[in-house]
mmCIF file of C-alpha atoms in Angstrom:
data_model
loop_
_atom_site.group_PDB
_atom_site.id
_atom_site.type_symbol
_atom_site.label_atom_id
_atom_site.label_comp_id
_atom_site.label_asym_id
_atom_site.label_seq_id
_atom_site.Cartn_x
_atom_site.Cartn_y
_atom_site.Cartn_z
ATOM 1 C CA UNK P 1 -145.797 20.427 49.650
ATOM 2 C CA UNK P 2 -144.735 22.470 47.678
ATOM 3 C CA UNK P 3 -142.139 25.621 47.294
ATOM 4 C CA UNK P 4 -144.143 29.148 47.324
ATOM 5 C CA UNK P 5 -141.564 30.317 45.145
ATOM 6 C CA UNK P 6 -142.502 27.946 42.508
ATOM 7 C CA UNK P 7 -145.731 29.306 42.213
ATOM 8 C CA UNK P 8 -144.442 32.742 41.713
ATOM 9 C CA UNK P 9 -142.110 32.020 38.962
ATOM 10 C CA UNK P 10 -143.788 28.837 37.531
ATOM 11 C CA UNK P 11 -147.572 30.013 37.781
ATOM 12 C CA UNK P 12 -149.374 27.983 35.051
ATOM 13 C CA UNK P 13 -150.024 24.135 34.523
ATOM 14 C CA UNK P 14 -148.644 22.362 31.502
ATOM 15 C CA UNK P 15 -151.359 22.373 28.881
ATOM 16 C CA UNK P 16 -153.451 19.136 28.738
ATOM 17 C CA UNK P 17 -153.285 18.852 24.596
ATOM 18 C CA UNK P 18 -150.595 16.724 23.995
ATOM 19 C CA UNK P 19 -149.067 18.739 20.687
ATOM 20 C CA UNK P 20 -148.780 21.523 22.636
ATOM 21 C CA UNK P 21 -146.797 19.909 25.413
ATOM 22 C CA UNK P 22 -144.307 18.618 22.966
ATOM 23 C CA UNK P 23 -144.099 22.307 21.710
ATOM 24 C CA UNK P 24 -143.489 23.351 24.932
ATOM 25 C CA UNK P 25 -141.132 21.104 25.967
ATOM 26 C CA UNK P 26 -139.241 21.332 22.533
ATOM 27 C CA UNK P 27 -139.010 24.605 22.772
ATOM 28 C CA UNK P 28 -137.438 24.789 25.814
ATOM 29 C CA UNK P 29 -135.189 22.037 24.186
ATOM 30 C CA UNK P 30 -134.086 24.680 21.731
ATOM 31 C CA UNK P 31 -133.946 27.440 24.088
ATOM 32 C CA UNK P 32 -131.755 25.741 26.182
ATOM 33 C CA UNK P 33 -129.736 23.065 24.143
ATOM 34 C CA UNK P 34 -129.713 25.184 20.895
ATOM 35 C CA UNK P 35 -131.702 25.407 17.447
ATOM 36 C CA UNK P 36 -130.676 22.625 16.489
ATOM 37 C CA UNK P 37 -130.915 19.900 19.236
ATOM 38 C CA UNK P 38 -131.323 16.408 18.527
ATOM 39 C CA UNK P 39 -134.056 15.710 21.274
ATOM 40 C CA UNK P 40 -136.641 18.579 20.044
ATOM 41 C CA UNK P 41 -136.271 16.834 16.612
ATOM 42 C CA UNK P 42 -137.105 13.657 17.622
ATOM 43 C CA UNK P 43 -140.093 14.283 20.217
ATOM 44 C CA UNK P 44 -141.653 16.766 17.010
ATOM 45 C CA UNK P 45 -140.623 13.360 14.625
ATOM 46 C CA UNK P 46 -142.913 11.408 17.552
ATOM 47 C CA UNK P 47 -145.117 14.130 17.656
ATOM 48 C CA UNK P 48 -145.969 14.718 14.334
ATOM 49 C CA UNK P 49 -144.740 12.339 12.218
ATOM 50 C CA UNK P 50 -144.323 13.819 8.369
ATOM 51 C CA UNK P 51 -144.943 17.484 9.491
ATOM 52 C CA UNK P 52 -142.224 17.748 11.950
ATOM 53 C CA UNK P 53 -139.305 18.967 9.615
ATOM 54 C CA UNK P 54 -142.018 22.033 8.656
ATOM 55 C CA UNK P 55 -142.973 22.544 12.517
ATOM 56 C CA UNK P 56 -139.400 22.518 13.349
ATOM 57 C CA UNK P 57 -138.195 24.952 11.435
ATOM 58 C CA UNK P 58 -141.156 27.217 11.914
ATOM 59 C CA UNK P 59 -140.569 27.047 15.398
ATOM 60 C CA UNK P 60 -136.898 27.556 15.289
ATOM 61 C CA UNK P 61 -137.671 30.447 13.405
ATOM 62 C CA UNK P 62 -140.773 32.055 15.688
ATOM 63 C CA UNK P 63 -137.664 31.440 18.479
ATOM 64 C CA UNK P 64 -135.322 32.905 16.769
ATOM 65 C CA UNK P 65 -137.504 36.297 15.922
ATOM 66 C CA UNK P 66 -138.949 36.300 19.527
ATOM 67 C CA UNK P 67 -135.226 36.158 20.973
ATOM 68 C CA UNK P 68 -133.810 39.116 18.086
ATOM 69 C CA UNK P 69 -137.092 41.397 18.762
ATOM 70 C CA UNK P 70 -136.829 40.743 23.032
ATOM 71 C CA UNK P 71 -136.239 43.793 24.809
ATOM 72 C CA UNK P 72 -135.345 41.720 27.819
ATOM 73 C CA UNK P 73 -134.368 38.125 29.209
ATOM 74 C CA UNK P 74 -137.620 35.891 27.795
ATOM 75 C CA UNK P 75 -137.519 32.930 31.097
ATOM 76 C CA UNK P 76 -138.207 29.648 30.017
ATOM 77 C CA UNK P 77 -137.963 26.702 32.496
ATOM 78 C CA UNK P 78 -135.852 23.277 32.298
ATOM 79 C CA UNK P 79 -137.034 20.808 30.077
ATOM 80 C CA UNK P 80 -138.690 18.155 33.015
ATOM 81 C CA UNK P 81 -140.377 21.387 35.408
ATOM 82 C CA UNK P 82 -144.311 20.107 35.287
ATOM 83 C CA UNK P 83 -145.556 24.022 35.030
ATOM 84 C CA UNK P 84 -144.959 26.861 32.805
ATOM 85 C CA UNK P 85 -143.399 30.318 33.021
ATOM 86 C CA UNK P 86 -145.341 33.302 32.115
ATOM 87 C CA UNK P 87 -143.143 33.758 29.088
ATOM 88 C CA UNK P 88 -143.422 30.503 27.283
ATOM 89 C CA UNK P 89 -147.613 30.809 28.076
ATOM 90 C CA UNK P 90 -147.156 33.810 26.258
ATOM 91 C CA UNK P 91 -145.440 31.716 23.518
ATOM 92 C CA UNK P 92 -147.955 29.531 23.473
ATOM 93 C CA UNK P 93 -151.311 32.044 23.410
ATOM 94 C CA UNK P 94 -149.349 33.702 20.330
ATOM 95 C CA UNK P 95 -149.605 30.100 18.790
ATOM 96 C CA UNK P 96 -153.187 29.301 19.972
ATOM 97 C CA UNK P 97 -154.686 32.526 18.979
ATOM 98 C CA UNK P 98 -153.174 33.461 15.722
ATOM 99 C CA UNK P 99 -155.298 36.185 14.955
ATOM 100 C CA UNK P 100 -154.394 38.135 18.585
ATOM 101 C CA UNK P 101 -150.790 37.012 18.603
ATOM 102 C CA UNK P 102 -149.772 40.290 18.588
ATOM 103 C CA UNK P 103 -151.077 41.095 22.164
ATOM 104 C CA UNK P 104 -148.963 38.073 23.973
ATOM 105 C CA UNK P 105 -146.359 38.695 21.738
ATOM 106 C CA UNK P 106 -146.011 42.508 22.328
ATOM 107 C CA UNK P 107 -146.066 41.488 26.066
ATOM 108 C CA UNK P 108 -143.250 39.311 26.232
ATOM 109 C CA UNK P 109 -140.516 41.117 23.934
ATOM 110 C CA UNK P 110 -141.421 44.497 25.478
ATOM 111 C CA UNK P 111 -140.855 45.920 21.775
ATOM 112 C CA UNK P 112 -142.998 47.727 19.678
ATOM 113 C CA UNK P 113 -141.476 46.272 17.089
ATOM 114 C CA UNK P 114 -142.509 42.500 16.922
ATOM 115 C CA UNK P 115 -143.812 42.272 13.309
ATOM 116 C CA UNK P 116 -141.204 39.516 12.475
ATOM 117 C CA UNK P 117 -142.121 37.331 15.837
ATOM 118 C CA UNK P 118 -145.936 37.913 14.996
ATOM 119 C CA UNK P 119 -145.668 36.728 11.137
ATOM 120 C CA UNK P 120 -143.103 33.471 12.598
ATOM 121 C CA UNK P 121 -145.826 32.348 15.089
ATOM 122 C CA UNK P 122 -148.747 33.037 12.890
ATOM 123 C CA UNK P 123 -146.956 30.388 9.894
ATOM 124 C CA UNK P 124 -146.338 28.415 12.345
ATOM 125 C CA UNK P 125 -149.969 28.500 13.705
ATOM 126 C CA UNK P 126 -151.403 27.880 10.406
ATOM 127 C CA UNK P 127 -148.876 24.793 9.530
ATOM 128 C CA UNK P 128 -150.482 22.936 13.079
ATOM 129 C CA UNK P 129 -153.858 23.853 12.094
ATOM 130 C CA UNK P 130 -153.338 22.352 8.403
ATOM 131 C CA UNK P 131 -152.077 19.171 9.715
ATOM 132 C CA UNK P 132 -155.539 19.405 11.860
ATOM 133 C CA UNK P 133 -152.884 19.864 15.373
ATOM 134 C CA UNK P 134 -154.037 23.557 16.584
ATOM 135 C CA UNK P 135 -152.335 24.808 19.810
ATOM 136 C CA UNK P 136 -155.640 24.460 22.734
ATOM 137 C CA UNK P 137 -154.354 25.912 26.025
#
């Protein structure tokens, strides 16, 4: 059974592509262990072979602008939690959707002011969708 409190603060599934789970989870890797943590490097290495020194610094830069342009706390959840905050969905529509990452991204900073995040997630959008590894939610 579980926790109704769970489903308030963790109300969406992991995604069922398998890049974007390792996104996900090495995000929160980065979010929580630092920029530079030795565990998100390896599972984009597994992940994506070649391209992961390109995805990795994209994303530690689309993380960095998010956190600089955030108005507020942005929630993201322990690395083994089987769901998703709103927040890193949010993340992760930016990503998907390149071309409306404005809207999710406007939503989670709470800033009018999220240029920088937008152009970070929109690189790294286009670098997955070179290697032929889009973001699918």
């Amino acid at each position: 059974m579980t926790d109704p409190s769970s489903q308030t603060l963790l109300p969406h599934p992991l995604p069922n592509c398998a890049d974007s789970r390792t996104l996900l989870i090495a995000m929160r890797r980065m979010a929580i262990h630092g920029l530079r943590d030795a565990v998100a490097a390896n599972l984009l290495l597994g992940q994506f072979g070649l391209g992961a020194q390109k995805v990795g610094t994209l994303l530690r830069a689309m993380l960095t602008d998010i956190a600089l342009a955030a108005q507020g706390n942005v929630v993201i959840a322990p690395c083994c939690v089987p769901r998703m905050t709103p927040h890193e969905r949010l993340m992760l529509l930016a990503i998907a959707d390149p071309d409306r990452s404005a809207e999710p991204l406007l939503e989670l900073t709470s800033s009018a002011d999220c240029l920088r995040p937008v152009v970070a997630t929109r690189t790294l959008a286009d670098a997955l969708a070179a290697m032929g590894r889009p973001v699918r939610l």
